[in-house]
Amino acid sequence: MSVKVECVVKERCEIGEGPVWEEKEGTLLFVDISGQKIHRWNSATNQKETVATEKFVGCAVPRRSGGYVIGEGRSFGALDWESRSISTIAVIDEDKPNNRFNDGKVDPAGRLFAGTMAMEERPTVLELKQGSLFSLNKDHIVVKHFNQVDISNGLDWSLDHKTFYYIDSLTYTVEAFNYDINTGSISNRRMVYKMEEGEGIPDGMCIDADGRLWVACYNGGRVIQIDPQTGVRLQTVKLPVDKTTSCCFGGRDYSDLYVTSACKGMDEADMAKQPQAGCVFRVRVCVCVCVCVCVF
């Protein structure tokens, strides 16, 4: 399949992650985890606004009441974009001061799911089994779903809201759980896809209007589309950078796949070969999705 890949945000992130399309404003929200920044890029004007954070920031999602909910350090926080102020909602992993939030996403009922991991010594090198998966409800109650996670990463929900898809990167798999949309509970963990040799490490992901998953492959330089019902890879989109980190659909008709990337850990020789590492890319793939926001 021939697709058009375009570099749209040329300013590098150390670890670009967590892209979210904001339909009303026509903007792409994403974070630079270790660069400690939250970015908002306007696709019409090509202008980018930035808010700096005090700690590593794993995710940021729109909030129905305005502003954003973020996972910063070991805290869920509320970000007021206009004032650039962040207030703490809840603190997690209080017994693990070396942990931080990584990827997060809002479920179809408006809960924010986000996972943790240990701080890395260098990319993908860290103390294992320190992370957990949490959710933040609209009443600000935090639920811990499970622990023993290496690098909590991509997550999304099936179109009928009955299945939750999840990636713990160093398992090299995409997993599924039964999902109760009324309670936010998960059960019946199972594998739906095992990464093949050369595909890299599964990182962030999203789902399209046909119920297929798109998985960004760190150190693989690609995004793969898989059918979670059959466990079959349907197509591969290659990018001009190795460290692809996450993806989301956006644009006027949601036919654009936005892909974030990283450059942290690359030396001068690597950067000379991949000068766009850390940038954000747009891929024309002609599928679409819906976007959820936090309800509180």
Short mmCIF file of N, CA and C in Angstrom, two decimals, residues 146-277:
data_model
loop_
_atom_site.label_atom_id
_atom_site.label_comp_id
_atom_site.label_asym_id
_atom_site.label_seq_id
_atom_site.Cartn_x
_atom_site.Cartn_y
_atom_site.Cartn_z
N PHE A 146 -3.77 -3.36 37.84
CA PHE A 146 -2.79 -4.42 38.03
C PHE A 146 -1.39 -3.81 38.11
N ASN A 147 -0.44 -4.61 38.58
CA ASN A 147 0.94 -4.14 38.70
C ASN A 147 1.87 -5.07 37.91
N GLN A 148 3.14 -5.12 38.28
CA GLN A 148 4.13 -5.96 37.60
C GLN A 148 4.28 -5.59 36.12
N VAL A 149 4.23 -4.29 35.84
CA VAL A 149 4.35 -3.79 34.48
C VAL A 149 5.77 -3.28 34.24
N ASP A 150 6.33 -3.55 33.08
CA ASP A 150 7.65 -3.04 32.72
C ASP A 150 7.56 -1.61 32.18
N ILE A 151 6.96 -1.45 31.01
CA ILE A 151 6.76 -0.13 30.40
C ILE A 151 5.31 -0.05 29.95
N SER A 152 4.46 0.58 30.75
CA SER A 152 3.05 0.72 30.40
C SER A 152 2.95 1.65 29.20
N ASN A 153 2.26 1.19 28.16
CA ASN A 153 2.25 1.97 26.93
C ASN A 153 0.87 1.99 26.28
N GLY A 154 0.79 1.69 24.97
CA GLY A 154 -0.43 1.91 24.21
C GLY A 154 -1.68 1.29 24.80
N LEU A 155 -2.81 1.98 24.58
CA LEU A 155 -4.09 1.49 25.07
C LEU A 155 -5.21 2.08 24.23
N ASP A 156 -6.29 1.32 24.09
CA ASP A 156 -7.49 1.79 23.39
C ASP A 156 -8.61 0.79 23.61
N TRP A 157 -9.80 1.12 23.09
CA TRP A 157 -10.99 0.31 23.31
C TRP A 157 -11.64 -0.07 21.99
N SER A 158 -12.28 -1.24 21.96
CA SER A 158 -12.98 -1.69 20.76
C SER A 158 -14.18 -0.79 20.49
N LEU A 159 -14.68 -0.86 19.28
CA LEU A 159 -15.78 0.03 18.88
C LEU A 159 -17.06 -0.22 19.67
N ASP A 160 -17.26 -1.46 20.14
CA ASP A 160 -18.45 -1.76 20.95
C ASP A 160 -18.19 -1.57 22.44
N HIS A 161 -17.00 -1.08 22.79
CA HIS A 161 -16.61 -0.75 24.17
C HIS A 161 -16.51 -1.99 25.07
N LYS A 162 -16.49 -3.16 24.50
CA LYS A 162 -16.46 -4.38 25.30
C LYS A 162 -15.05 -4.96 25.48
N THR A 163 -14.08 -4.41 24.76
CA THR A 163 -12.71 -4.92 24.84
C THR A 163 -11.73 -3.77 25.04
N PHE A 164 -10.80 -3.98 25.95
CA PHE A 164 -9.74 -3.02 26.23
C PHE A 164 -8.44 -3.60 25.71
N TYR A 165 -7.73 -2.83 24.88
CA TYR A 165 -6.45 -3.27 24.32
C TYR A 165 -5.31 -2.55 25.05
N TYR A 166 -4.21 -3.28 25.27
CA TYR A 166 -3.14 -2.74 26.12
C TYR A 166 -1.78 -3.28 25.69
N ILE A 167 -0.76 -2.42 25.86
CA ILE A 167 0.62 -2.81 25.57
C ILE A 167 1.51 -2.56 26.78
N ASP A 168 2.18 -3.61 27.24
CA ASP A 168 3.32 -3.50 28.13
C ASP A 168 4.51 -3.79 27.23
N SER A 169 5.26 -2.75 26.87
CA SER A 169 6.17 -2.82 25.73
C SER A 169 7.13 -4.00 25.74
N LEU A 170 7.74 -4.29 26.88
CA LEU A 170 8.80 -5.30 26.89
C LEU A 170 8.28 -6.73 26.87
N THR A 171 6.96 -6.91 26.84
CA THR A 171 6.40 -8.23 26.57
C THR A 171 6.34 -8.50 25.06
N TYR A 172 6.52 -7.44 24.25
CA TYR A 172 6.48 -7.53 22.79
C TYR A 172 5.14 -8.08 22.30
N THR A 173 4.08 -7.73 23.02
CA THR A 173 2.75 -8.20 22.63
C THR A 173 1.73 -7.06 22.73
N VAL A 174 0.62 -7.26 22.04
CA VAL A 174 -0.59 -6.47 22.25
C VAL A 174 -1.59 -7.40 22.93
N GLU A 175 -2.16 -6.93 24.05
CA GLU A 175 -3.08 -7.77 24.82
C GLU A 175 -4.49 -7.20 24.80
N ALA A 176 -5.44 -8.04 25.16
CA ALA A 176 -6.83 -7.63 25.25
C ALA A 176 -7.43 -8.09 26.58
N PHE A 177 -8.41 -7.33 27.05
CA PHE A 177 -9.17 -7.66 28.25
C PHE A 177 -10.65 -7.47 27.94
N ASN A 178 -11.50 -8.23 28.63
CA ASN A 178 -12.92 -7.89 28.63
C ASN A 178 -13.08 -6.57 29.37
N TYR A 179 -13.98 -5.70 28.88
CA TYR A 179 -14.13 -4.37 29.48
C TYR A 179 -15.59 -4.10 29.83
N ASP A 180 -15.81 -3.63 31.05
CA ASP A 180 -17.15 -3.23 31.51
C ASP A 180 -17.20 -1.71 31.48
N ILE A 181 -17.88 -1.15 30.51
CA ILE A 181 -17.93 0.30 30.35
C ILE A 181 -18.63 0.99 31.52
N ASN A 182 -19.51 0.28 32.21
CA ASN A 182 -20.24 0.89 33.32
C ASN A 182 -19.38 1.05 34.56
N THR A 183 -18.48 0.10 34.79
CA THR A 183 -17.66 0.14 36.01
C THR A 183 -16.19 0.46 35.73
N GLY A 184 -15.76 0.30 34.48
CA GLY A 184 -14.35 0.49 34.16
C GLY A 184 -13.47 -0.68 34.54
N SER A 185 -14.06 -1.82 34.86
CA SER A 185 -13.28 -2.98 35.28
C SER A 185 -12.84 -3.80 34.07
N ILE A 186 -11.70 -4.48 34.24
CA ILE A 186 -11.15 -5.31 33.17
C ILE A 186 -10.95 -6.73 33.67
N SER A 187 -11.00 -7.70 32.75
CA SER A 187 -10.86 -9.12 33.11
C SER A 187 -10.46 -9.91 31.88
N ASN A 188 -10.11 -11.19 32.10
CA ASN A 188 -9.82 -12.13 31.02
C ASN A 188 -8.69 -11.63 30.12
N ARG A 189 -7.52 -11.47 30.69
CA ARG A 189 -6.36 -10.99 29.94
C ARG A 189 -5.89 -12.05 28.94
N ARG A 190 -5.57 -11.63 27.71
CA ARG A 190 -5.10 -12.56 26.69
C ARG A 190 -4.29 -11.80 25.64
N MET A 191 -3.50 -12.54 24.89
CA MET A 191 -2.68 -11.95 23.84
C MET A 191 -3.42 -11.94 22.52
N VAL A 192 -3.31 -10.82 21.78
CA VAL A 192 -3.93 -10.76 20.45
C VAL A 192 -2.89 -10.63 19.35
N TYR A 193 -1.66 -10.19 19.69
CA TYR A 193 -0.63 -10.08 18.65
C TYR A 193 0.75 -10.15 19.29
N LYS A 194 1.64 -10.93 18.70
CA LYS A 194 3.03 -11.04 19.12
C LYS A 194 3.90 -10.40 18.06
N MET A 195 4.75 -9.45 18.47
CA MET A 195 5.61 -8.75 17.52
C MET A 195 6.53 -9.73 16.82
N GLU A 196 6.71 -9.52 15.53
CA GLU A 196 7.58 -10.38 14.74
C GLU A 196 8.99 -9.80 14.71
N GLU A 197 9.95 -10.62 14.37
CA GLU A 197 11.34 -10.19 14.31
C GLU A 197 11.49 -9.01 13.35
N GLY A 198 12.16 -7.97 13.82
CA GLY A 198 12.40 -6.79 12.98
C GLY A 198 11.35 -5.71 13.11
N GLU A 199 10.23 -6.02 13.77
CA GLU A 199 9.18 -5.01 13.89
C GLU A 199 9.46 -3.98 14.99
N GLY A 200 10.36 -4.30 15.90
CA GLY A 200 10.66 -3.37 16.97
C GLY A 200 9.84 -3.64 18.22
N ILE A 201 9.76 -2.62 19.07
CA ILE A 201 9.08 -2.72 20.36
C ILE A 201 7.72 -2.03 20.27
N PRO A 202 6.63 -2.70 20.64
CA PRO A 202 5.31 -2.04 20.55
C PRO A 202 5.23 -0.88 21.53
N ASP A 203 4.73 0.24 21.07
CA ASP A 203 4.69 1.47 21.88
C ASP A 203 3.25 1.97 21.95
N GLY A 204 2.99 3.18 21.49
CA GLY A 204 1.62 3.70 21.52
C GLY A 204 0.78 3.12 20.40
N MET A 205 -0.55 3.21 20.56
CA MET A 205 -1.43 2.68 19.51
C MET A 205 -2.77 3.41 19.51
N CYS A 206 -3.53 3.18 18.44
CA CYS A 206 -4.89 3.70 18.33
C CYS A 206 -5.72 2.72 17.53
N ILE A 207 -7.02 2.98 17.45
CA ILE A 207 -7.93 2.08 16.74
C ILE A 207 -8.65 2.87 15.66
N ASP A 208 -8.95 2.20 14.53
CA ASP A 208 -9.64 2.89 13.45
C ASP A 208 -11.11 2.52 13.40
N ALA A 209 -11.84 3.08 12.43
CA ALA A 209 -13.28 2.90 12.35
C ALA A 209 -13.68 1.47 11.97
N ASP A 210 -12.72 0.67 11.54
CA ASP A 210 -13.00 -0.73 11.23
C ASP A 210 -12.61 -1.66 12.37
N GLY A 211 -12.17 -1.08 13.49
CA GLY A 211 -11.80 -1.88 14.65
C GLY A 211 -10.41 -2.47 14.58
N ARG A 212 -9.59 -1.98 13.64
CA ARG A 212 -8.20 -2.45 13.52
C ARG A 212 -7.28 -1.55 14.35
N LEU A 213 -6.24 -2.13 14.89
CA LEU A 213 -5.29 -1.41 15.73
C LEU A 213 -4.08 -0.96 14.91
N TRP A 214 -3.62 0.26 15.19
CA TRP A 214 -2.41 0.80 14.58
C TRP A 214 -1.39 0.97 15.70
N VAL A 215 -0.28 0.28 15.58
CA VAL A 215 0.72 0.22 16.64
C VAL A 215 2.03 0.85 16.17
N ALA A 216 2.50 1.86 16.90
CA ALA A 216 3.80 2.45 16.62
C ALA A 216 4.88 1.53 17.16
N CYS A 217 5.92 1.31 16.36
CA CYS A 217 6.95 0.33 16.71
C CYS A 217 8.27 1.03 16.98
N TYR A 218 8.60 1.18 18.26
CA TYR A 218 9.85 1.83 18.68
C TYR A 218 11.04 0.99 18.25
N ASN A 219 12.04 1.66 17.70
CA ASN A 219 13.21 1.01 17.11
C ASN A 219 12.86 0.16 15.88
N GLY A 220 11.64 0.31 15.41
CA GLY A 220 11.22 -0.42 14.21
C GLY A 220 10.98 0.48 13.02
N GLY A 221 10.87 1.80 13.27
CA GLY A 221 10.68 2.75 12.18
C GLY A 221 9.41 2.54 11.39
N ARG A 222 8.34 2.16 12.07
CA ARG A 222 7.11 1.83 11.35
C ARG A 222 5.90 1.90 12.27
N VAL A 223 4.74 1.93 11.63
CA VAL A 223 3.46 1.71 12.30
C VAL A 223 2.81 0.53 11.60
N ILE A 224 2.33 -0.42 12.38
CA ILE A 224 1.68 -1.58 11.77
C ILE A 224 0.19 -1.56 12.09
N GLN A 225 -0.61 -2.02 11.14
CA GLN A 225 -2.05 -2.18 11.35
C GLN A 225 -2.31 -3.67 11.56
N ILE A 226 -2.99 -4.00 12.65
CA ILE A 226 -3.29 -5.41 12.93
C ILE A 226 -4.78 -5.60 13.15
N ASP A 227 -5.24 -6.78 12.85
CA ASP A 227 -6.62 -7.16 13.13
C ASP A 227 -6.62 -7.90 14.46
N PRO A 228 -7.19 -7.30 15.52
CA PRO A 228 -7.14 -7.95 16.83
C PRO A 228 -8.02 -9.19 16.92
N GLN A 229 -8.90 -9.37 15.97
CA GLN A 229 -9.75 -10.57 15.99
C GLN A 229 -9.00 -11.80 15.47
N THR A 230 -8.08 -11.58 14.55
CA THR A 230 -7.38 -12.71 13.94
C THR A 230 -5.90 -12.76 14.34
N GLY A 231 -5.38 -11.63 14.89
CA GLY A 231 -3.97 -11.57 15.23
C GLY A 231 -3.07 -11.44 14.01
N VAL A 232 -3.62 -10.96 12.91
CA VAL A 232 -2.87 -10.85 11.65
C VAL A 232 -2.47 -9.40 11.40
N ARG A 233 -1.22 -9.20 11.00
CA ARG A 233 -0.79 -7.86 10.55
C ARG A 233 -1.33 -7.62 9.15
N LEU A 234 -2.01 -6.51 8.96
CA LEU A 234 -2.64 -6.21 7.68
C LEU A 234 -1.78 -5.34 6.79
N GLN A 235 -1.06 -4.39 7.39
CA GLN A 235 -0.18 -3.55 6.59
C GLN A 235 0.87 -2.91 7.47
N THR A 236 1.91 -2.42 6.82
CA THR A 236 3.02 -1.76 7.50
C THR A 236 3.28 -0.42 6.81
N VAL A 237 3.36 0.64 7.62
CA VAL A 237 3.71 1.97 7.11
C VAL A 237 5.08 2.31 7.67
N LYS A 238 6.07 2.47 6.79
CA LYS A 238 7.42 2.78 7.24
C LYS A 238 7.64 4.29 7.26
N LEU A 239 8.42 4.73 8.26
CA LEU A 239 8.72 6.14 8.43
C LEU A 239 10.23 6.36 8.34
N PRO A 240 10.67 7.61 8.14
CA PRO A 240 12.10 7.88 7.97
C PRO A 240 12.88 7.98 9.28
N VAL A 241 12.29 7.51 10.37
CA VAL A 241 12.95 7.52 11.68
C VAL A 241 12.71 6.17 12.35
N ASP A 242 13.65 5.72 13.16
CA ASP A 242 13.52 4.43 13.83
C ASP A 242 12.62 4.47 15.05
N LYS A 243 12.73 5.56 15.83
CA LYS A 243 12.09 5.59 17.14
C LYS A 243 10.67 6.17 17.06
N THR A 244 9.79 5.49 16.33
CA THR A 244 8.39 5.87 16.29
C THR A 244 7.74 5.48 17.63
N THR A 245 6.95 6.38 18.20
CA THR A 245 6.51 6.20 19.59
C THR A 245 5.00 6.03 19.77
N SER A 246 4.20 6.77 19.00
CA SER A 246 2.75 6.67 19.20
C SER A 246 2.04 7.24 17.97
N CYS A 247 0.72 7.08 17.94
CA CYS A 247 -0.04 7.54 16.78
C CYS A 247 -1.49 7.81 17.16
N CYS A 248 -2.12 8.68 16.38
CA CYS A 248 -3.56 8.93 16.52
C CYS A 248 -4.09 9.43 15.19
N PHE A 249 -5.38 9.29 14.99
CA PHE A 249 -6.02 9.81 13.79
C PHE A 249 -6.49 11.24 14.03
N GLY A 250 -6.49 12.04 12.97
CA GLY A 250 -6.95 13.42 13.08
C GLY A 250 -7.18 14.00 11.70
N GLY A 251 -7.26 15.33 11.66
CA GLY A 251 -7.57 16.00 10.40
C GLY A 251 -9.07 16.19 10.24
N ARG A 252 -9.44 16.91 9.21
CA ARG A 252 -10.84 17.29 9.02
C ARG A 252 -11.77 16.09 8.96
N ASP A 253 -11.36 15.03 8.29
CA ASP A 253 -12.20 13.83 8.19
C ASP A 253 -11.57 12.63 8.89
N TYR A 254 -10.59 12.89 9.74
CA TYR A 254 -9.90 11.84 10.49
C TYR A 254 -9.25 10.79 9.58
N SER A 255 -8.79 11.22 8.43
CA SER A 255 -8.10 10.29 7.53
C SER A 255 -6.59 10.43 7.60
N ASP A 256 -6.11 11.29 8.52
CA ASP A 256 -4.67 11.47 8.70
C ASP A 256 -4.22 10.73 9.96
N LEU A 257 -3.15 9.99 9.85
CA LEU A 257 -2.55 9.33 10.99
C LEU A 257 -1.33 10.15 11.42
N TYR A 258 -1.38 10.72 12.61
CA TYR A 258 -0.26 11.49 13.15
C TYR A 258 0.62 10.55 13.97
N VAL A 259 1.93 10.63 13.73
CA VAL A 259 2.87 9.72 14.37
C VAL A 259 3.96 10.54 15.06
N THR A 260 4.15 10.30 16.36
CA THR A 260 5.22 10.97 17.11
C THR A 260 6.47 10.10 17.08
N SER A 261 7.60 10.73 17.42
CA SER A 261 8.86 9.99 17.43
C SER A 261 9.80 10.56 18.48
N ALA A 262 10.93 9.90 18.66
CA ALA A 262 11.90 10.29 19.69
C ALA A 262 13.31 10.35 19.10
N CYS A 263 14.15 11.11 19.77
CA CYS A 263 15.57 11.14 19.38
C CYS A 263 16.49 10.92 20.58
N LYS A 264 15.92 10.80 21.77
CA LYS A 264 16.75 10.62 22.96
C LYS A 264 17.56 9.32 22.85
N GLY A 265 18.85 9.41 23.18
CA GLY A 265 19.72 8.25 23.12
C GLY A 265 20.45 8.10 21.81
N MET A 266 20.13 8.96 20.83
CA MET A 266 20.81 8.90 19.54
C MET A 266 22.07 9.76 19.56
N ASP A 267 23.14 9.28 18.94
CA ASP A 267 24.37 10.07 18.87
C ASP A 267 24.39 10.89 17.57
N GLU A 268 25.47 11.64 17.37
CA GLU A 268 25.56 12.52 16.21
C GLU A 268 25.48 11.75 14.90
N ALA A 269 26.09 10.59 14.86
CA ALA A 269 26.05 9.77 13.64
C ALA A 269 24.63 9.32 13.34
N ASP A 270 23.89 8.91 14.38
CA ASP A 270 22.50 8.49 14.20
C ASP A 270 21.66 9.66 13.69
N MET A 271 21.86 10.83 14.30
CA MET A 271 21.07 12.01 13.92
C MET A 271 21.38 12.45 12.50
N ALA A 272 22.61 12.27 12.06
CA ALA A 272 22.96 12.62 10.69
C ALA A 272 22.22 11.73 9.70
N LYS A 273 22.01 10.47 10.07
CA LYS A 273 21.28 9.54 9.21
C LYS A 273 19.77 9.76 9.28
N GLN A 274 19.29 10.23 10.46
CA GLN A 274 17.86 10.42 10.66
C GLN A 274 17.60 11.82 11.22
N PRO A 275 17.77 12.85 10.40
CA PRO A 275 17.64 14.23 10.89
C PRO A 275 16.24 14.61 11.37
N GLN A 276 15.23 13.81 11.02
CA GLN A 276 13.86 14.11 11.44
C GLN A 276 13.45 13.34 12.70
N ALA A 277 14.40 12.63 13.31
CA ALA A 277 14.08 11.92 14.55
C ALA A 277 13.60 12.91 15.61
#
